[in-house]
Amino acid sequence: MIALIVTLVALALILARVPVGFALLIPSAGYILFYSSQSLTAAVERMTASLNSFPLLAVPLFILVGSLANAAGLSDRIFTAAQALVGRVRGGLGYVNILASLGFSWMSGSAASDVAVLGKITTPQMLSRGYPRRFVAGLTSASSLVAPMMPPSIPAIMFGVASGVSIGAMFLASVVPALLLTLVLILSVFLYTRRHPGLIESGQVSGSRRRAVLTALPVAFAPVIVLGGILGGIFTPTEAAATTVAYLLVLAFLVYRSLSLRKLIGALRETFSTSVTILFIVASSAMFGWVLTVERVPHALADLILSMTDSPTVFLLMMMVVLLLIGMVMEPTSAVLITTPVLFPISQQLNVDPVHFGVVLVFTLLIGLFTPPVGLVLFVLESVSTLRNSEIIRGVLPYVAVFIGFAILLILVPQIALWLPGIAQ
């Protein structure tokens, strides 16, 4: 009963737009003060200990990668290269939208960053060329979800930290689903433009096509560092993040000369602000999770679910429904940290592969990022474009349905996630 009260208070605070870290911390501190024999000092020590993690260091480093890419204009080079490659075909800017998101995903790890940066570039160009506003809104929102799926995925890192599952394995397991999502989005553009033959580009691509592609090639080498280093056993994910930061600094300062000291300081400030927010959520989640553990919530939930089914597939489908609802009101990083300690032990009792479980959990929560009415991506896109909220909501609904279908496919066919990690073993 007490655990239910703590959980309801936290949920009410989140719905009231209280920052997630404080929404988790306040009821947890109240529990410790009034119902627990633990002292607040011990609780603070527990929160601090939750941050003493080498894998967790990858989070601010990968955030810095994205900030440096933005500050140095590397996202513009990716967009220009994508436009040079496919910009002339029917519906070309739709394909450019998707491929630019795919290219940027290797340096972002965040859907909000993707739509904030590329939405400013792709949205006005597509609208000016006559693409329907709802189509632009839906495609731009949906393509941004490739970023947190493709390594370096911040939610995947959070799952690895919370569960103890290899972050490198999570990165590898996310690649094939992310590429399949990209193909699904490309197919959606192909089918849409077949019914709208007027969406043909003028054939004019700024600058030389070859020059645009060659200029972006050094940027495209970044994923080789991340995945190649992990696959080759050269780097841990944290070391890969640090190496990628160093590589982008060399590119920005010495090759492209597009990063000034002022822009670098701005990128560092942005990284510091975002990292502090995430790490505070990590620490608050540790205290909240301790409260749930003391009150035996994971055990009670496990007993309830195991009394209903002993099928791993049914469990994952049940979990998907719950996570879709959670993802609609909570940012994925926070949701991963809260749900993993509760659901992961149940999955182990049912012999669900831990990596498969992690990919399903992360992707299902990501769907909430652009699920109306409160998906974060919807608000970010509205703030960086001329699209209205009603247009964005109508545009994303078909993609939400498609992504839910993809989540079900991911549950029914585990090899989609497990094939690449299996090869790497």
Coordinates of C-alpha atoms in Angstrom, one line a residue:
M1 CA 0.0 0.0 0.0
I2 CA 2.8 2.4 0.9
A3 CA 4.6 1.6 -2.3
L4 CA 1.5 2.3 -4.3
I5 CA 1.2 5.7 -2.6
V6 CA 4.8 6.6 -3.3
T7 CA 4.3 5.5 -6.9
L8 CA 1.1 7.5 -7.4
V9 CA 2.6 10.6 -5.8
A10 CA 5.6 10.3 -8.2
L11 CA 3.3 9.9 -11.2
A12 CA 1.1 12.8 -10.1
L13 CA 4.2 15.0 -9.9
I14 CA 5.4 13.9 -13.4
L15 CA 1.9 14.7 -14.8
A16 CA 2.1 18.1 -13.1
R17 CA 5.3 18.7 -15.1
V18 CA 7.6 18.6 -12.1
P19 CA 11.1 17.6 -13.4
V20 CA 11.3 13.8 -13.3
G21 CA 14.3 13.7 -11.0
F22 CA 12.4 15.7 -8.3
A23 CA 9.2 13.8 -9.0
L24 CA 11.0 10.6 -8.0
L25 CA 13.1 12.1 -5.2
I26 CA 10.3 13.8 -3.3
P27 CA 8.1 10.8 -2.5
S28 CA 11.2 8.6 -1.9
A29 CA 12.5 11.1 0.6
G30 CA 9.1 11.2 2.3
Y31 CA 9.1 7.4 2.6
I32 CA 12.6 7.4 4.2
L33 CA 11.6 10.2 6.6
F34 CA 8.3 8.7 7.8
Y35 CA 8.3 5.0 7.1
S36 CA 11.9 3.7 7.0
S37 CA 14.6 3.2 9.6
Q38 CA 17.2 4.4 7.0
S39 CA 18.6 7.9 7.4
L40 CA 18.6 10.5 4.7
T41 CA 22.4 10.5 4.9
A42 CA 22.5 6.8 3.9
A43 CA 20.0 7.5 1.1
V44 CA 22.2 10.3 -0.3
E45 CA 25.2 7.9 -0.1
R46 CA 23.1 5.4 -2.1
M47 CA 22.3 8.0 -4.7
T48 CA 26.0 9.0 -5.0
A49 CA 27.0 5.3 -5.3
S50 CA 24.6 4.8 -8.2
L51 CA 26.7 7.4 -10.2
N52 CA 30.0 5.6 -9.5
S53 CA 29.9 3.7 -12.8
F54 CA 32.4 3.6 -15.6
P55 CA 29.8 2.6 -18.2
L56 CA 27.7 5.6 -17.1
L57 CA 30.6 7.8 -18.2
A58 CA 29.6 7.1 -21.8
V59 CA 26.5 9.2 -21.4
P60 CA 28.0 12.6 -21.1
L61 CA 30.7 11.7 -23.7
F62 CA 28.1 10.7 -26.3
I63 CA 26.1 13.8 -25.5
L64 CA 29.2 15.8 -26.1
V65 CA 29.6 14.0 -29.5
G66 CA 26.1 15.2 -30.5
S67 CA 26.8 18.8 -29.2
L68 CA 30.1 19.0 -31.1
A69 CA 28.4 17.7 -34.3
N70 CA 25.8 20.4 -34.0
A71 CA 28.2 23.2 -33.2
A72 CA 30.6 22.3 -36.0
G73 CA 27.9 22.0 -38.6
L74 CA 28.5 18.3 -39.2
S75 CA 24.7 17.7 -39.4
D76 CA 24.6 20.1 -42.4
R77 CA 27.2 18.2 -44.2
I78 CA 25.3 14.9 -43.7
F79 CA 22.1 16.6 -45.0
T80 CA 23.9 18.0 -48.0
A81 CA 25.4 14.6 -48.8
A82 CA 22.0 12.9 -48.5
Q83 CA 20.5 15.5 -50.8
A84 CA 23.2 15.0 -53.4
L85 CA 22.7 11.3 -53.4
V86 CA 18.9 11.0 -53.5
G87 CA 17.6 14.6 -53.8
R88 CA 16.7 14.3 -57.5
V89 CA 14.3 11.3 -57.4
R90 CA 10.6 11.6 -56.9
G91 CA 9.9 12.4 -53.3
G92 CA 13.7 13.0 -52.9
L93 CA 13.4 15.2 -49.9
G94 CA 11.5 12.5 -48.1
Y95 CA 14.4 10.1 -48.6
V96 CA 16.8 12.9 -47.6
N97 CA 14.9 13.4 -44.4
I98 CA 15.3 9.8 -43.5
L99 CA 18.9 9.3 -44.6
A100 CA 20.0 12.5 -42.8
S101 CA 18.4 11.2 -39.6
L102 CA 20.2 7.9 -40.1
G103 CA 23.5 9.6 -40.6
F104 CA 23.0 12.0 -37.7
S105 CA 21.9 9.1 -35.4
W106 CA 25.5 7.8 -35.1
M107 CA 26.4 11.0 -33.3
S108 CA 23.2 12.0 -31.5
G109 CA 21.6 9.2 -29.5
S110 CA 18.6 11.5 -28.9
A111 CA 15.4 11.8 -30.9
A112 CA 14.8 15.3 -29.5
S113 CA 18.3 16.5 -30.7
D114 CA 17.6 14.9 -34.1
V115 CA 14.3 16.6 -34.7
A116 CA 15.6 19.9 -33.2
V117 CA 18.6 20.0 -35.6
L118 CA 17.4 18.4 -38.8
G119 CA 13.8 19.6 -38.4
K120 CA 15.0 23.1 -38.8
I121 CA 16.6 22.1 -42.1
T122 CA 14.3 19.5 -43.7
T123 CA 10.9 20.9 -42.7
P124 CA 11.0 24.3 -44.5
Q125 CA 12.6 22.7 -47.6
M126 CA 9.9 20.1 -47.9
L127 CA 7.1 22.5 -47.3
S128 CA 8.4 25.0 -49.8
R129 CA 8.4 22.2 -52.5
G130 CA 4.8 21.4 -51.9
Y131 CA 5.0 18.3 -49.6
P132 CA 1.8 18.0 -47.6
R133 CA 2.2 19.4 -44.0
R134 CA 0.9 16.3 -42.3
F135 CA 3.2 14.1 -44.3
V136 CA 6.2 16.3 -43.4
A137 CA 5.2 16.3 -39.7
G138 CA 4.8 12.5 -39.6
L139 CA 7.9 11.6 -41.5
T140 CA 10.2 14.1 -39.6
S141 CA 8.9 12.9 -36.2
A142 CA 9.1 9.2 -37.1
S143 CA 12.6 9.4 -38.6
S144 CA 13.9 11.0 -35.4
L145 CA 13.3 7.8 -33.6
V146 CA 16.1 6.1 -35.5
A147 CA 18.6 8.2 -33.5
P148 CA 17.9 6.7 -30.0
M149 CA 17.8 3.2 -31.5
M150 CA 21.0 3.3 -33.5
P151 CA 24.3 3.3 -31.4
P152 CA 25.2 5.4 -29.5
S153 CA 21.8 5.0 -27.9
I154 CA 21.4 6.8 -24.5
P155 CA 18.4 4.7 -23.5
A156 CA 20.4 1.5 -24.3
I157 CA 23.3 2.7 -22.1
M158 CA 20.8 3.4 -19.3
F159 CA 19.4 -0.1 -19.6
G160 CA 22.9 -1.6 -19.5
V161 CA 23.7 0.4 -16.4
A162 CA 20.4 -0.6 -14.7
S163 CA 20.5 -4.3 -15.6
G164 CA 24.1 -5.1 -15.9
V165 CA 23.7 -6.3 -19.5
S166 CA 26.6 -5.5 -21.8
I167 CA 26.2 -2.1 -23.3
G168 CA 28.3 -3.3 -26.3
A169 CA 25.8 -6.1 -26.9
M170 CA 22.9 -3.7 -26.6
F171 CA 24.6 -1.4 -29.2
L172 CA 25.0 -4.3 -31.6
A173 CA 21.5 -5.6 -31.1
S174 CA 20.1 -2.2 -31.9
V175 CA 21.7 -1.9 -35.3
V176 CA 19.5 -4.3 -37.4
P177 CA 16.2 -3.0 -35.9
A178 CA 17.3 0.6 -36.6
L179 CA 18.2 -0.2 -40.2
L180 CA 14.9 -2.1 -40.6
L181 CA 13.0 0.9 -39.3
T182 CA 14.9 3.1 -41.8
L183 CA 13.8 0.7 -44.6
V184 CA 10.2 0.9 -43.3
L185 CA 10.3 4.7 -43.5
I186 CA 11.8 4.6 -47.0
L187 CA 9.0 2.3 -48.1
S188 CA 6.4 4.7 -46.6
V189 CA 7.9 7.5 -48.7
F190 CA 7.9 5.3 -51.8
L191 CA 4.3 4.3 -51.4
Y192 CA 3.2 7.9 -50.6
T193 CA 5.0 9.5 -53.6
R194 CA 3.5 6.9 -56.0
R195 CA 0.1 8.3 -55.2
H196 CA 1.5 11.9 -55.4
P197 CA 3.5 12.0 -58.7
G198 CA 3.8 15.8 -58.5
L199 CA 6.5 15.5 -55.8
I200 CA 9.4 15.6 -58.2
E201 CA 12.5 17.6 -57.4
S202 CA 13.8 20.2 -59.8
G203 CA 17.0 18.3 -60.3
Q204 CA 19.1 21.1 -58.9
V205 CA 21.4 20.1 -56.1
S206 CA 23.7 22.8 -54.7
G207 CA 27.3 22.3 -55.4
S208 CA 29.0 19.2 -56.8
R209 CA 27.4 15.9 -55.9
R210 CA 30.8 14.2 -55.7
R211 CA 32.2 17.0 -53.6
A212 CA 29.3 16.9 -51.2
V213 CA 29.6 13.2 -50.7
L214 CA 33.4 13.2 -50.3
T215 CA 33.2 16.1 -47.8
A216 CA 30.8 14.1 -45.6
L217 CA 32.9 10.9 -45.7
P218 CA 35.1 11.8 -42.7
V219 CA 31.9 12.4 -40.7
A220 CA 30.6 9.0 -41.9
F221 CA 33.7 7.4 -40.4
A222 CA 32.4 8.1 -36.8
P223 CA 30.2 4.9 -36.7
V224 CA 33.2 2.9 -37.7
I225 CA 34.9 4.1 -34.5
V226 CA 31.9 3.2 -32.3
L227 CA 30.9 -0.1 -33.7
G228 CA 34.2 -1.2 -35.2
G229 CA 36.0 -0.6 -32.0
I230 CA 33.4 -2.5 -29.9
L231 CA 33.2 -5.4 -32.4
G232 CA 37.0 -5.6 -32.7
G233 CA 37.3 -5.7 -28.9
I234 CA 39.5 -2.6 -29.1
F235 CA 37.2 -0.3 -27.1
T236 CA 34.6 -0.5 -24.4
P237 CA 31.5 1.7 -25.2
T238 CA 32.9 4.4 -22.9
E239 CA 36.3 4.3 -24.5
A240 CA 34.6 4.4 -27.9
A241 CA 32.7 7.5 -26.9
A242 CA 35.9 9.3 -25.7
T243 CA 37.7 8.3 -29.0
T244 CA 34.8 9.6 -31.0
V245 CA 34.9 13.0 -29.2
A246 CA 38.6 13.3 -29.9
Y247 CA 38.0 12.3 -33.6
L248 CA 35.3 15.0 -34.0
L249 CA 37.5 17.6 -32.4
V250 CA 40.2 16.8 -34.9
L251 CA 37.7 17.0 -37.8
A252 CA 36.1 20.2 -36.6
F253 CA 39.3 22.1 -35.8
L254 CA 41.8 20.8 -38.3
V255 CA 39.9 19.3 -41.3
Y256 CA 36.7 21.5 -41.6
R257 CA 37.9 24.4 -39.4
S258 CA 34.2 24.9 -38.5
L259 CA 34.5 24.9 -34.7
S260 CA 35.6 28.1 -32.9
L261 CA 36.5 28.3 -29.3
R262 CA 33.2 30.1 -28.6
K263 CA 31.2 27.3 -30.2
L264 CA 33.2 24.7 -28.3
I265 CA 32.4 26.4 -25.0
G266 CA 28.8 26.4 -26.0
A267 CA 28.9 22.7 -26.8
L268 CA 30.5 22.0 -23.4
R269 CA 27.8 24.0 -21.6
E270 CA 25.0 22.2 -23.4
T271 CA 26.7 18.8 -22.6
F272 CA 27.1 19.8 -18.9
S273 CA 23.4 20.9 -18.6
T274 CA 22.0 17.8 -20.3
S275 CA 24.4 15.4 -18.5
V276 CA 23.5 16.9 -15.1
T277 CA 19.8 16.4 -15.7
I278 CA 20.3 12.8 -16.8
L279 CA 22.6 11.9 -13.9
F280 CA 20.3 13.5 -11.4
I281 CA 17.5 11.3 -12.8
V282 CA 19.8 8.3 -12.5
A283 CA 20.5 9.1 -8.8
S284 CA 16.8 9.8 -8.0
S285 CA 15.8 6.5 -9.8
A286 CA 18.2 4.6 -7.6
M287 CA 16.5 5.9 -4.5
F288 CA 13.0 5.3 -5.9
G289 CA 14.0 1.8 -7.0
W290 CA 15.3 1.1 -3.5
V291 CA 11.9 2.1 -2.0
L292 CA 10.1 -0.3 -4.4
T293 CA 12.6 -3.1 -3.6
V294 CA 12.2 -2.7 0.2
E295 CA 8.4 -2.8 -0.3
R296 CA 8.9 -6.0 -2.4
V297 CA 7.1 -4.5 -5.4
P298 CA 9.2 -6.5 -7.9
H299 CA 8.5 -9.7 -6.1
A300 CA 4.7 -9.0 -5.9
L301 CA 4.6 -8.1 -9.6
A302 CA 6.6 -11.2 -10.5
D303 CA 4.2 -13.4 -8.6
L304 CA 1.2 -11.7 -10.3
I305 CA 2.6 -12.0 -13.8
L306 CA 3.8 -15.6 -13.3
S307 CA 0.4 -16.6 -12.1
M308 CA -1.1 -15.3 -15.3
T309 CA 1.4 -16.7 -17.8
D310 CA 4.6 -18.7 -18.1
S311 CA 5.1 -17.8 -21.8
P312 CA 8.0 -15.4 -22.5
T313 CA 6.1 -14.1 -25.6
V314 CA 2.9 -13.3 -23.7
F315 CA 4.9 -11.6 -21.0
L316 CA 6.7 -9.4 -23.5
L317 CA 3.4 -8.5 -25.2
M318 CA 1.9 -7.6 -21.8
M319 CA 5.0 -5.6 -21.0
M320 CA 4.7 -3.8 -24.3
V321 CA 1.2 -2.5 -23.5
V322 CA 2.3 -1.2 -20.1
L323 CA 5.4 0.4 -21.6
L324 CA 3.5 2.1 -24.3
L325 CA 1.3 3.8 -21.7
I326 CA 4.4 4.7 -19.6
G327 CA 6.2 6.1 -22.6
M328 CA 3.3 8.5 -23.4
V329 CA 3.9 10.4 -20.1
M330 CA 7.6 9.8 -19.3
E331 CA 10.8 10.5 -21.2
P332 CA 12.5 7.2 -22.2
T333 CA 15.7 7.6 -20.1
S334 CA 13.7 8.0 -16.9
A335 CA 11.3 5.2 -17.9
V336 CA 14.1 2.8 -18.6
L337 CA 15.7 3.4 -15.2
I338 CA 12.4 3.0 -13.4
T339 CA 11.0 0.0 -15.2
T340 CA 14.2 -2.1 -15.7
P341 CA 14.7 -3.0 -12.0
V342 CA 11.0 -4.1 -11.8
L343 CA 10.6 -6.0 -15.1
F344 CA 14.1 -7.4 -15.8
P345 CA 14.1 -9.9 -13.0
I346 CA 10.7 -11.3 -14.2
S347 CA 12.1 -11.7 -17.7
Q348 CA 15.0 -13.7 -16.3
Q349 CA 12.6 -16.0 -14.5
L350 CA 10.9 -16.6 -17.8
N351 CA 14.3 -17.2 -19.6
V352 CA 13.9 -14.2 -21.9
D353 CA 17.2 -13.3 -23.5
P354 CA 18.4 -10.2 -21.6
V355 CA 19.6 -8.4 -24.8
H356 CA 16.3 -9.1 -26.6
F357 CA 14.4 -7.9 -23.5
G358 CA 16.4 -4.7 -23.5
V359 CA 15.9 -3.9 -27.2
V360 CA 12.1 -4.5 -26.8
L361 CA 11.9 -2.4 -23.7
V362 CA 13.9 0.5 -25.2
F363 CA 12.1 0.5 -28.5
T364 CA 8.6 0.3 -27.0
L365 CA 9.4 3.3 -24.7
L366 CA 10.7 5.2 -27.6
I367 CA 7.4 5.0 -29.4
G368 CA 6.0 7.2 -26.6
L369 CA 8.3 10.0 -27.8
F370 CA 6.1 10.8 -30.7
T371 CA 2.8 9.4 -29.4
P372 CA 0.1 12.1 -29.0
P373 CA -0.8 14.0 -27.0
V374 CA 2.4 14.5 -24.9
G375 CA 5.2 13.0 -26.9
L376 CA 8.4 15.1 -26.5
V377 CA 9.2 15.0 -30.2
L378 CA 5.9 16.6 -31.1
F379 CA 6.6 19.6 -29.0
V380 CA 10.2 20.0 -30.2
L381 CA 9.1 19.8 -33.9
E382 CA 6.4 22.4 -33.2
S383 CA 8.9 24.7 -31.7
V384 CA 11.4 24.5 -34.5
S385 CA 9.0 24.6 -37.5
T386 CA 5.8 26.3 -38.7
L387 CA 3.8 23.1 -38.3
R388 CA 0.9 23.3 -35.9
N389 CA 0.4 20.8 -33.1
S390 CA -2.9 19.5 -34.7
E391 CA -1.1 18.9 -38.0
I392 CA 1.8 17.1 -36.3
I393 CA -0.6 14.8 -34.3
R394 CA -2.6 13.8 -37.4
G395 CA 0.7 13.2 -39.3
V396 CA 2.3 10.9 -36.7
L397 CA -0.7 8.6 -36.0
P398 CA -0.1 6.3 -39.0
Y399 CA 3.5 6.0 -38.0
V400 CA 2.7 5.2 -34.4
A401 CA 0.5 2.3 -35.6
V402 CA 3.4 1.1 -37.9
F403 CA 5.9 1.3 -35.1
I404 CA 3.7 -0.6 -32.7
G405 CA 3.4 -3.3 -35.3
F406 CA 7.2 -3.3 -35.6
A407 CA 7.5 -3.7 -31.8
I408 CA 5.3 -6.8 -32.0
L409 CA 7.4 -8.2 -34.8
L410 CA 10.5 -7.6 -32.7
I411 CA 8.9 -9.6 -29.9
L412 CA 7.9 -12.5 -32.2
V413 CA 11.2 -12.7 -34.0
P414 CA 14.0 -12.3 -31.5
Q415 CA 16.7 -12.9 -34.1
I416 CA 16.1 -9.4 -35.5
A417 CA 17.9 -8.1 -32.4
L418 CA 20.1 -11.1 -31.6
W419 CA 21.6 -11.9 -35.0
L420 CA 24.4 -9.3 -35.0
P421 CA 25.4 -9.9 -31.3
G422 CA 25.5 -13.6 -32.1
I423 CA 27.9 -13.1 -35.0
A424 CA 30.1 -10.9 -32.8
Q425 CA 30.5 -13.6 -30.1

